[in-house]
XYZ file of C-alpha atoms in Angstrom:
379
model
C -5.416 -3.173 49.299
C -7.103 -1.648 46.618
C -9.164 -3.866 43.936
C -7.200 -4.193 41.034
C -9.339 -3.044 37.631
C -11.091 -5.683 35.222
C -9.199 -4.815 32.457
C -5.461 -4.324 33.386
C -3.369 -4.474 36.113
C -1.996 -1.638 38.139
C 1.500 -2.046 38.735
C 0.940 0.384 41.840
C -1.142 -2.210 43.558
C 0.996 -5.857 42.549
C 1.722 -8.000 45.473
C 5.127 -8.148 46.835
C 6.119 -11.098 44.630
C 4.424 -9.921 41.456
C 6.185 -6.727 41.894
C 9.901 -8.381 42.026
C 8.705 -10.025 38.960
C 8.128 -6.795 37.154
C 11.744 -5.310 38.109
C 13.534 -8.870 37.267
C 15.215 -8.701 33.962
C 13.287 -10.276 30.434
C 15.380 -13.274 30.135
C 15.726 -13.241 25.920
C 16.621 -16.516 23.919
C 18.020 -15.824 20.005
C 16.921 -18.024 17.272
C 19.624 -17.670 14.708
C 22.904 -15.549 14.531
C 22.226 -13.238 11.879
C 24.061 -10.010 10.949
C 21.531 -7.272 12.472
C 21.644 -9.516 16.135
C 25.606 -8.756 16.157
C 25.523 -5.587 14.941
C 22.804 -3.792 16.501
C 20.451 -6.245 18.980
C 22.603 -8.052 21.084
C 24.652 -5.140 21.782
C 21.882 -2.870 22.830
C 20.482 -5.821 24.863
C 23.457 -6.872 26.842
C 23.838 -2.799 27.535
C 20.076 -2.827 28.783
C 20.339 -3.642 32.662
C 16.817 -4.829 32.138
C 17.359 -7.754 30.027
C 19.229 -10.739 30.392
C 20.434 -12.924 27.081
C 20.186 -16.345 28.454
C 20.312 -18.586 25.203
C 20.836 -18.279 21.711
C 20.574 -21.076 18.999
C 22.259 -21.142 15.410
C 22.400 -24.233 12.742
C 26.135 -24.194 13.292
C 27.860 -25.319 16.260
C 30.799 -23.395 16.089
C 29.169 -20.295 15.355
C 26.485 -21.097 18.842
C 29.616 -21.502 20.842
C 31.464 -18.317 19.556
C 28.738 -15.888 20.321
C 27.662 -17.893 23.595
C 31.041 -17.309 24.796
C 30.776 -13.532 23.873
C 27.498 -13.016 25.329
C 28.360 -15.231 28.154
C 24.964 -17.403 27.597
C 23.966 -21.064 26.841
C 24.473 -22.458 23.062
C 21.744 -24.174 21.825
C 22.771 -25.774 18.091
C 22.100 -27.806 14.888
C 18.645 -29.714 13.760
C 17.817 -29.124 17.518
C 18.924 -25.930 18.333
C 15.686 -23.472 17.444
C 13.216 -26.458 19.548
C 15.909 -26.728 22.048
C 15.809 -23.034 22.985
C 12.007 -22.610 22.519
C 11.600 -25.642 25.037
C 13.983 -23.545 27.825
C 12.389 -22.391 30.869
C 14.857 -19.712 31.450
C 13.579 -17.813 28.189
C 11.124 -15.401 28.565
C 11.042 -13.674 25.175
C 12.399 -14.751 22.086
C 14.343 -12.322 19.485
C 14.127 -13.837 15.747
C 16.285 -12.568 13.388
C 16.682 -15.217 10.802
C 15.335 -14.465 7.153
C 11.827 -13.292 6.443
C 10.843 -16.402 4.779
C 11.305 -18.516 8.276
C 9.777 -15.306 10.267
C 6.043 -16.851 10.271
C 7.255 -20.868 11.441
C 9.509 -20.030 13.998
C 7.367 -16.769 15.723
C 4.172 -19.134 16.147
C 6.668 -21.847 17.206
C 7.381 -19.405 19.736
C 4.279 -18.393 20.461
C 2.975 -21.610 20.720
C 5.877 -22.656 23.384
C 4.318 -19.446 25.765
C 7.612 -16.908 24.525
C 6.816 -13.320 23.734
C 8.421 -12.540 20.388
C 10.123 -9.535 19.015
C 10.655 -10.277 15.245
C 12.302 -8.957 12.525
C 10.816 -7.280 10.019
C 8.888 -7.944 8.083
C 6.835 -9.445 10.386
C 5.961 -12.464 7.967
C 5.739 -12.180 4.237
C 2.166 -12.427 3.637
C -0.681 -10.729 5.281
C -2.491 -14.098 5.771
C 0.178 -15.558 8.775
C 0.150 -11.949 9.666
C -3.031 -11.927 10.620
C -2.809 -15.792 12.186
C 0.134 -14.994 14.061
C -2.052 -11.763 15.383
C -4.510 -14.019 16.649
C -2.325 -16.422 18.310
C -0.435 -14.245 20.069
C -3.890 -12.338 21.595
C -5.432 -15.367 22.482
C -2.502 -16.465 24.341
C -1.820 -13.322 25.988
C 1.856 -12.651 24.501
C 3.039 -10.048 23.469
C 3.983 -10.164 19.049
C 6.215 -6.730 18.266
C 7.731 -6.206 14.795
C 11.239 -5.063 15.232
C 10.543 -1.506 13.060
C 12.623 0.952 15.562
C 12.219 4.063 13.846
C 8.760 4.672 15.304
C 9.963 4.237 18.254
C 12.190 7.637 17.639
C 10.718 10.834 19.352
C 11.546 12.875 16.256
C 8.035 11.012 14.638
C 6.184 11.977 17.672
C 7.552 15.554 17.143
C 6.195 15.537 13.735
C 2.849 14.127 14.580
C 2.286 16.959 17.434
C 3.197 19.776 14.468
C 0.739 18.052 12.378
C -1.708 18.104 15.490
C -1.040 21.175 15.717
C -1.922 22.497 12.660
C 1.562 23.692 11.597
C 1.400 22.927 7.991
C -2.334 23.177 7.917
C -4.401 20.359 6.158
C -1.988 17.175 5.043
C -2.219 16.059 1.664
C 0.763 14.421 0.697
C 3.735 12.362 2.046
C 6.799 11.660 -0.229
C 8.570 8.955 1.909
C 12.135 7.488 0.208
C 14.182 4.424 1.815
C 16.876 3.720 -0.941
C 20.596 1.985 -0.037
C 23.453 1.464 -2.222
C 23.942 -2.370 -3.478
C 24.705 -5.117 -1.126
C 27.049 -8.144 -1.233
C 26.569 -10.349 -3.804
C 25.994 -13.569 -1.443
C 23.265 -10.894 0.624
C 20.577 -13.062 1.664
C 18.550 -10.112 0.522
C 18.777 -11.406 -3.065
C 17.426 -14.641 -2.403
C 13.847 -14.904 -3.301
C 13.101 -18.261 -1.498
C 14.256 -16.142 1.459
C 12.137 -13.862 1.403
C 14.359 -11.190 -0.332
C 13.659 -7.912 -1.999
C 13.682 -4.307 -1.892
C 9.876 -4.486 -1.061
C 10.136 -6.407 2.362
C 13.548 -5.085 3.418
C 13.688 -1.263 2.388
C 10.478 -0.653 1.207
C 8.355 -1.858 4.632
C 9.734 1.191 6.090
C 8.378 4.254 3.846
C 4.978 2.146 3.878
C 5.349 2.023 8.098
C 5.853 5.896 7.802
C 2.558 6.682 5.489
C 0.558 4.761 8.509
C 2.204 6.024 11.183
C 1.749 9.549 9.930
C -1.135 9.795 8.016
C -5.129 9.214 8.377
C -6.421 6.195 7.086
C -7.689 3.632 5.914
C -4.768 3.752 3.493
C -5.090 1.573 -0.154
C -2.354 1.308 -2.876
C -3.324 3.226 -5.524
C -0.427 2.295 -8.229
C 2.417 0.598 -7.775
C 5.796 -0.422 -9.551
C 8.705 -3.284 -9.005
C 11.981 -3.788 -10.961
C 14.696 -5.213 -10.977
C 17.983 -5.220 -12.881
C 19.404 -8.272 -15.135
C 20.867 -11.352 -13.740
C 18.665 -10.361 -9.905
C 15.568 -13.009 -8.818
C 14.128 -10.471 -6.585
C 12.828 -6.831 -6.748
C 15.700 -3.773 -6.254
C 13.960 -1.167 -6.396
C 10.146 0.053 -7.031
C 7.400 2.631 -6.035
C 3.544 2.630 -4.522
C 1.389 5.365 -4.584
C -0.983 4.974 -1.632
C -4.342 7.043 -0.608
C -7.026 7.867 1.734
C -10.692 8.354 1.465
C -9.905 11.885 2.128
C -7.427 12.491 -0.609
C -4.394 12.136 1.340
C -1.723 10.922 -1.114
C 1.449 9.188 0.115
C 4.183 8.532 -2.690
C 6.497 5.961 -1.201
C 10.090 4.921 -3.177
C 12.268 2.565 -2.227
C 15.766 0.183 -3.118
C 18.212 -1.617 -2.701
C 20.673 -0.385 -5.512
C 20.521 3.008 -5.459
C 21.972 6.429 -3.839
C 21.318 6.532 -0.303
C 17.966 8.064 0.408
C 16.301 7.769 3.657
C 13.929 10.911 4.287
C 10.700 11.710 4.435
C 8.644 15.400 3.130
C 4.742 16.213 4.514
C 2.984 18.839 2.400
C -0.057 20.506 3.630
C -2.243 23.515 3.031
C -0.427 26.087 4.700
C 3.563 24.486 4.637
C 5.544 21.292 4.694
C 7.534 19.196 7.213
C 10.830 17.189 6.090
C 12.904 15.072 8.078
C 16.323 13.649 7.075
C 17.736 10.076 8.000
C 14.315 9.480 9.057
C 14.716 5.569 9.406
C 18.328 4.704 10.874
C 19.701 7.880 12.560
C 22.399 7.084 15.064
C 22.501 6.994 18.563
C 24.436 10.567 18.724
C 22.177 11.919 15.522
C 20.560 14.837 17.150
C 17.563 15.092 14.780
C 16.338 17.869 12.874
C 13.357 18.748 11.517
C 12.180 21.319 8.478
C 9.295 23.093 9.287
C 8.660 25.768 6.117
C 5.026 27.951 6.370
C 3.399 29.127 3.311
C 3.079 32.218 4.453
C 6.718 33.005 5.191
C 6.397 33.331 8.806
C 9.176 30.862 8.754
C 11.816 32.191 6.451
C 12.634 31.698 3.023
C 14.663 27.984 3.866
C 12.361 27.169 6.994
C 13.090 26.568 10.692
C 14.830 23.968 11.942
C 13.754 22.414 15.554
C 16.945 20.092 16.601
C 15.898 17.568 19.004
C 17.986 15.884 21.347
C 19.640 12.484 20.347
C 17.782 9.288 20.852
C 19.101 5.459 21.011
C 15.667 4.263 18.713
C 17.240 0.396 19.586
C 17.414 0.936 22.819
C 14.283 2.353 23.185
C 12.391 -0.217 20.839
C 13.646 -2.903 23.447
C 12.647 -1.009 26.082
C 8.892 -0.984 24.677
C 8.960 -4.407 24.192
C 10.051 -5.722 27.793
C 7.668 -3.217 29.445
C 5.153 -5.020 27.619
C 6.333 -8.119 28.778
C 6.106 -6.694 32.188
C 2.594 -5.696 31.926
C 2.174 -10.072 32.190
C -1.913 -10.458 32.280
C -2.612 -6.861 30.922
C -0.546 -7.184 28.116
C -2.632 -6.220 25.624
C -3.486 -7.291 22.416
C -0.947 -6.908 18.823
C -1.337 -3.701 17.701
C -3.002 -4.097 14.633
C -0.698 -1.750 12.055
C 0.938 -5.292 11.767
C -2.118 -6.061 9.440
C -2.652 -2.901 8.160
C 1.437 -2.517 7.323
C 0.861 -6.570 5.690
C -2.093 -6.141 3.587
C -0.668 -2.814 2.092
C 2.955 -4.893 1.342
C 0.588 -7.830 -0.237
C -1.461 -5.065 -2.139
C 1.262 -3.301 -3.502
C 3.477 -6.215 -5.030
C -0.247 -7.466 -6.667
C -0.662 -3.953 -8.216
C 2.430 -3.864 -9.361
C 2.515 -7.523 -10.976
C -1.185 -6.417 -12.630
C 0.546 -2.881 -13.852
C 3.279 -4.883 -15.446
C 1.331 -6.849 -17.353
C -1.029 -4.034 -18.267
C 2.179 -2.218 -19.976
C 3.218 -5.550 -21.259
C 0.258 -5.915 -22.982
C -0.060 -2.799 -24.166
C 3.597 -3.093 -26.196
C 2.849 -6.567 -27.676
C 0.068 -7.473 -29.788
C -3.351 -8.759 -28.360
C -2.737 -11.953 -30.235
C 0.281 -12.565 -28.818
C -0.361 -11.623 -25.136
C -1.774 -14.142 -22.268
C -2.389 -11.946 -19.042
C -1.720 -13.887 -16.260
C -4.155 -15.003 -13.446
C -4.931 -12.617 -10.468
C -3.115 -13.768 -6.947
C -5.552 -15.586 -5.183
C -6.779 -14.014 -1.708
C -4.583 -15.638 0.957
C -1.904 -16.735 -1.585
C 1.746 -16.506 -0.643
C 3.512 -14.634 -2.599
């Protein structure tokens, strides 16, 4: 048999046992019953033959039982539910969809019981347990994924081969727009102490775009927050972001606004825009704008339709073949830092702006500018 490489293993050359391992399902635990786990993720996980829902834990007892009857998996429930289903040895992997606030305790919970963890996102809501987690989870040898699925979409890739391609020429700009019409009044989105906002929930996903598309390093330029009367957290808001080369990405985003969810790339010789860029369907069979400067294109562009793509099912499917890969798992890719810093950056700029332009409309006599966040703060 064949030495198996240093660095990885080939699944070519597993033993016997190793290699039943691989093709036996990711046996997934869920810590908390939250509304994206019904509607979306425990759906597409029970339809995966490749995974296996073995536990899932809620506060409520009731609620446990319900869905552990649906799913047809053990309840785990109250003060002791999230330990209780960490502490399982039929768990593998562990999905956490509770609020952003309680992302960072219960992933290195996780971690630190020897799960793999798929979390929503964001991932945590500062870049400092970002970067924590990060390390955990690489010197443990687990594998950390932040539940963003639109990447995961081949319509992206498309787009990155026409930009490799040199269909639009030189980039220099991305305008990038994630903006939803207002939620429930008892959202948990509007809850600052739970990590609510239009920044961590809509907004995450234009920044996500800007670094999976463009060159970096990336740094916020200018940023912007509001929010309407009578709301604790941010609805709505803007970052301009930029590379050392001049690329420009202008990123909007909200949570009480027309439905926007697109994205346009503007180079030297045409553009690129893709609609219902974030959360196309299952059945959306995507298209995308390609319009050349010099008209070889047409006066409204061509369109290249691609063929429909399940982005949850295939997000789940990256994450267990990662799980598969066991001992050559490698380490958290590291535009979980890069995506956390520019989150932390922009919501700094934008409390500095607004107190710029406060100042600047009240006298200086009158005006007390308040202290820069401290690095590592929570915000």
């Amino acid at each position: 048999m064949p030495q198996l490489p240093q660095e990885g293993i080939e699944l070519n050359y597993l033993p016997s046992a190793a290699a039943e391992s691989a093709q036996r399902p990711v046996r997934f635990g869920v810590l908390g019953c939250a509304d994206v786990a019904r509607r979306r993720m425990l759906p597409a996980m029970r339809a995966d033959p490749g995974i296996r829902i073995t536990a899932l834990a809620s506060r409520r007892r009731e609620t446990a039982e319900a869905w552990a009857r649906e799913y047809d998996c053990a309840a785990e429930y109250g003060e002791s539910g999230y330990p209780a289903l960490l502490a399982r040895t039929d768990v593998d992997a562990v999905y956490v969809p509770l609020p952003a606030a309680l992302h960072s305790r219960w992933a290195e919970a996780a971690l630190r019981s020897g799960k793999h963890v798929l979390c929503e996102k964001p991932l945590t809501t500062d870049a400092q347990s970002t970067a924590a987690l990060i390390e955990l989870a690489a010197a443990r040898r687990l594998v950390l994924a932040e539940n963003v699925m639109f990447v995961h979409h081949p319509q992206h890739e498309a787009v990155r081969e026409l930009l490799a391609d040199g269909a639009i020429g030189e980039p220099y700009l991305l305008n990038a727009a994630f903006e939803i019409p207002s939620l429930p009044e008892e959202d948990i989105r509007h809850r600052p102490e739970l990590g609510g906002g239009a920044l961590f929930d809509v907004g995450l996903y234009p920044v996500r775009a800007a670094l999976h598309l463009l060159p970096g390093p990336l740094s916020v330029v200018d940023a912007e927050l509001s929010g309407r009367p009578g709301r604790e957290v941010d609805t709505g808001g803007w970052a301009l972001l930029r590379s050392p080369a001049g690329v420009t990405a202008r990123l909007a985003f909200g949570l009480e606004h027309p439905y926007r969810c697109r994205y346009e790339l503007h180079g030297s010789e045409g553009s690129i825009v893709v609609d219902r860029a974030f959360t196309p369907p299952a059945d959306n069979r995507p298209q995308v704008r390609l319009c050349r400067t010099d008209g070889s294109t047409g006066p409204r562009g061509r369109v290249l339709e691609l063929p429909a793509h399940d982005q949850v099912a295939r997000t789940l499917a990256a994450f267990t073949a990662a799980v598969r890969a066991d001992g050559s798992a490698r380490a958290p890719d590291r535009v979980l830092l890069e995506e956390a810093v520019l989150l932390r950056d922009i919501r700094r700029t934008a409390a500095l702006s607004s107190s710029e332009r406060t100042s600047a409309a009240v006298p200086i006599h009158t005006a007390s500018a308040p202290a820069p966040v401290s690095a590592g703060s929570s915000e």
